[in-house]
XYZ file of C-alpha atoms in Angstrom:
268
model
C 146.497 225.302 3.824
C 147.058 225.793 0.090
C 150.272 223.789 0.313
C 148.336 220.894 1.893
C 145.836 220.891 -0.951
C 148.598 220.983 -3.546
C 150.303 218.098 -1.803
C 147.071 216.061 -1.760
C 146.459 216.892 -5.397
C 149.930 215.684 -6.271
C 149.310 212.469 -4.314
C 146.018 211.924 -6.171
C 147.746 212.460 -9.466
C 150.455 209.953 -8.624
C 147.875 207.424 -7.427
C 145.816 208.010 -10.554
C 148.846 207.376 -12.711
C 149.571 204.179 -10.805
C 145.975 203.029 -11.275
C 146.107 203.821 -14.953
C 149.343 201.880 -15.308
C 147.904 198.973 -13.350
C 144.750 199.062 -15.470
C 146.821 199.047 -18.616
C 148.814 196.107 -17.305
C 145.636 194.193 -16.449
C 144.094 194.972 -19.812
C 147.280 193.891 -21.471
C 147.201 190.646 -19.496
C 143.550 190.127 -20.426
C 144.352 190.769 -24.053
C 147.250 188.374 -23.841
C 145.021 185.758 -22.210
C 142.350 186.255 -24.841
C 144.907 185.942 -27.558
C 146.275 182.817 -25.909
C 142.760 181.453 -25.528
C 141.953 182.183 -29.153
C 145.206 180.630 -30.166
C 144.547 177.515 -28.103
C 140.977 177.218 -29.383
C 142.100 177.723 -32.936
C 144.664 175.015 -32.499
C 141.887 172.502 -31.670
C 139.254 173.387 -34.304
C 138.229 170.569 -36.769
C 139.348 172.603 -39.762
C 142.772 173.003 -38.196
C 145.617 171.573 -40.225
C 147.041 168.318 -39.164
C 149.947 168.712 -36.838
C 152.909 166.554 -36.918
C 154.445 165.026 -33.848
C 157.510 167.146 -34.113
C 155.338 170.301 -34.233
C 153.593 169.292 -30.973
C 156.823 168.207 -29.392
C 155.469 164.720 -28.979
C 157.767 162.025 -27.796
C 158.874 159.481 -30.340
C 157.178 156.693 -28.381
C 153.781 158.359 -28.912
C 154.514 158.925 -32.577
C 155.364 155.298 -32.921
C 152.092 154.281 -31.197
C 150.126 155.068 -34.265
C 146.775 156.744 -34.633
C 145.199 155.218 -31.543
C 148.077 156.338 -29.327
C 148.108 159.802 -30.815
C 144.360 160.128 -30.287
C 144.753 159.181 -26.673
C 147.571 161.668 -26.311
C 145.522 164.389 -27.955
C 142.616 163.741 -25.624
C 144.929 164.044 -22.634
C 146.460 167.170 -24.097
C 143.061 168.679 -24.823
C 141.896 167.881 -21.311
C 144.973 169.586 -19.873
C 144.475 172.542 -22.158
C 140.799 172.759 -21.180
C 141.793 172.786 -17.541
C 144.333 175.474 -18.288
C 141.678 177.363 -20.224
C 139.204 177.104 -17.363
C 141.890 178.178 -14.964
C 142.782 181.040 -17.258
C 139.116 182.014 -17.604
C 138.694 181.972 -13.831
C 141.816 184.032 -13.497
C 140.513 186.369 -16.175
C 137.199 186.576 -14.345
C 139.017 187.412 -11.113
C 141.121 189.924 -12.960
C 138.003 191.452 -14.482
C 136.402 191.675 -11.060
C 139.585 193.184 -9.709
C 139.611 195.553 -12.646
C 136.018 196.556 -11.897
C 136.967 197.140 -8.288
C 139.936 199.195 -9.395
C 137.777 201.139 -11.832
C 135.195 201.706 -9.113
C 137.956 202.779 -6.748
C 139.315 204.979 -9.507
C 135.850 206.494 -9.966
C 135.558 207.047 -6.220
C 138.996 208.612 -6.154
C 138.104 210.791 -9.121
C 134.930 211.939 -7.398
C 136.869 212.512 -4.205
C 139.479 214.339 -6.238
C 136.783 216.580 -7.719
C 135.380 217.070 -4.250
C 138.805 217.967 -2.945
C 139.343 220.319 -5.875
C 136.032 222.038 -5.165
C 136.903 222.264 -1.497
C 140.368 223.468 -2.461
C 138.862 226.228 -4.620
C 136.478 227.176 -1.821
C 139.332 227.171 0.662
C 141.477 229.103 -1.792
C 138.766 231.741 -2.224
C 138.304 231.806 1.535
C 142.067 232.084 1.955
C 142.152 234.957 -0.545
C 139.354 236.710 1.329
C 141.150 236.067 4.609
C 144.396 237.423 3.161
C 142.554 240.556 2.055
C 140.982 240.803 5.496
C 144.408 240.292 7.074
C 145.868 243.034 4.867
C 142.977 245.330 5.797
C 143.370 244.334 9.455
C 147.102 245.012 9.266
C 146.384 248.429 7.775
C 143.876 249.137 10.531
C 146.359 247.761 13.054
C 149.096 250.060 11.763
C 146.658 252.954 11.939
C 145.693 251.951 15.486
C 149.383 251.615 16.390
C 150.015 255.115 15.043
C 147.031 256.370 17.023
C 148.306 254.429 20.029
C 151.732 256.081 19.698
C 150.063 259.491 19.480
C 147.866 258.647 22.474
C 150.936 257.480 24.408
C 152.669 260.787 23.640
C 149.549 262.675 24.703
C 149.343 260.484 27.809
C 152.977 261.211 28.683
C 152.330 264.905 28.109
C 149.208 264.714 30.271
C 151.193 262.859 32.947
C 153.820 265.606 32.860
C 151.129 268.282 32.996
C 149.370 266.367 35.770
C 152.630 266.115 37.685
C 153.208 269.835 37.266
C 149.585 270.482 38.202
C 149.975 268.276 41.279
C 153.111 270.197 42.234
C 151.305 273.485 41.692
C 148.300 272.129 43.581
C 150.536 271.062 46.447
C 152.119 274.501 46.494
C 148.650 276.071 46.266
C 147.447 273.868 49.116
C 150.444 274.957 51.172
C 149.704 278.591 50.363
C 146.020 277.991 51.062
C 146.898 276.375 54.372
C 149.060 279.330 55.289
C 146.326 281.676 54.064
C 143.747 279.827 56.177
C 146.072 280.080 59.140
C 146.448 283.794 58.428
C 142.660 284.065 58.074
C 142.227 282.339 61.435
C 144.736 284.731 62.916
C 142.937 287.641 61.276
C 139.615 286.291 62.565
C 141.066 286.132 66.056
C 142.533 289.607 65.616
C 139.221 290.849 64.205
C 137.380 289.275 67.099
C 139.774 290.935 69.504
C 139.439 294.215 67.629
C 135.661 293.931 67.702
C 135.845 293.180 71.402
C 138.160 296.124 71.863
C 135.881 298.215 69.651
C 132.900 297.148 71.701
C 134.755 297.961 74.867
C 135.889 301.241 73.334
C 132.338 302.037 72.262
C 131.076 301.172 75.703
C 133.774 303.318 77.224
C 133.041 306.050 74.676
C 129.346 305.892 75.476
C 130.182 306.015 79.140
C 132.576 308.918 78.607
C 130.058 310.604 76.340
C 127.401 310.127 78.951
C 129.734 311.475 81.598
C 130.688 314.305 79.289
C 127.060 315.089 78.580
C 126.418 315.042 82.296
C 129.400 317.348 82.795
C 128.247 319.597 79.950
C 124.800 319.738 81.429
C 126.317 320.590 84.771
C 128.514 323.222 83.151
C 125.556 324.525 81.168
C 123.568 324.650 84.341
C 126.445 326.376 86.076
C 126.776 328.691 83.085
C 123.079 329.471 83.237
C 123.432 330.104 86.930
C 126.380 332.366 86.209
C 124.389 334.144 83.526
C 121.538 334.577 85.958
C 123.990 335.861 88.514
C 125.527 338.067 85.880
C 122.146 339.468 84.964
C 121.508 340.154 88.574
C 124.894 341.811 88.821
C 124.079 343.818 85.715
C 120.903 344.960 87.311
C 122.848 345.659 90.461
C 125.424 347.569 88.462
C 122.698 349.542 86.819
C 121.349 350.450 90.187
C 124.857 351.319 91.382
C 125.434 353.415 88.317
C 122.465 355.436 89.120
C 123.561 355.801 92.715
C 127.287 356.447 92.310
C 129.159 358.920 90.465
C 129.713 358.749 86.812
C 133.344 357.635 87.135
C 132.708 354.867 89.550
C 129.823 353.680 87.459
C 132.071 353.475 84.408
C 134.742 351.543 86.263
C 132.228 349.106 87.616
C 130.737 348.768 84.151
C 134.115 348.117 82.595
C 134.895 345.560 85.246
C 131.558 343.837 84.720
C 131.968 343.843 80.982
C 135.439 342.394 81.358
C 134.134 339.600 83.548
C 131.299 338.992 81.163
C 133.622 338.554 78.217
C 135.796 336.191 80.217
C 132.790 334.040 80.884
C 131.896 334.081 77.221
C 135.426 333.139 76.237
C 135.642 330.286 78.777
C 136.053 326.846 77.136
C 135.409 323.408 78.449
C 138.627 321.423 78.575
């Protein structure tokens, strides 16, 4: 953008130089015309010195015509010069108008040049600010790129860790699956054991009940035996009193022996 403004400025400068040169040329032409006009007017003033025919480049025939012929020639010459003067004045007027137009155009171009210079300065300041912003943005971008590189490294590390975690998770899921299968097996085994335990308890209760019944029967039988034994003891006592001392002792020993056998009897 700055290059474009410099290029336009250079073009304005060149155009300004051309206008100045053209203005100088026109002014020079105007000056020349004015000088020519002054010279022509001065040549025809009353106080002007008398010109000779050779000075005016008059033909010899006119010079030979005398005063009347020369007067007629001068009138024709003056008329031609007046026409040339009018033509020159018109041309000068046109040139002056053209000069005014050029000056006006030059003024417009100068104003436009100033406008462009102001805009150029504004754009230059804006460009400077933008360059500073770009530098700051580049710095931030480099910082973000560094952070991005670090984040990419962390991401790769996290991907690796995630992959390892997934592998470990897969292995853990396999172990968990096997453990669940083992738990199911253990549940089934526990259920079977509980069923067996229940059956065993039922059988134990039944056996215990039967055993208690048997014990009661044995206890009853034992009580009956004890009752019978007591009766036998009483009978022995009666026999002791009736029989001799020796026989009584033998019977007593036998009874005592039987009694101790009953006491030592165990339930199998």
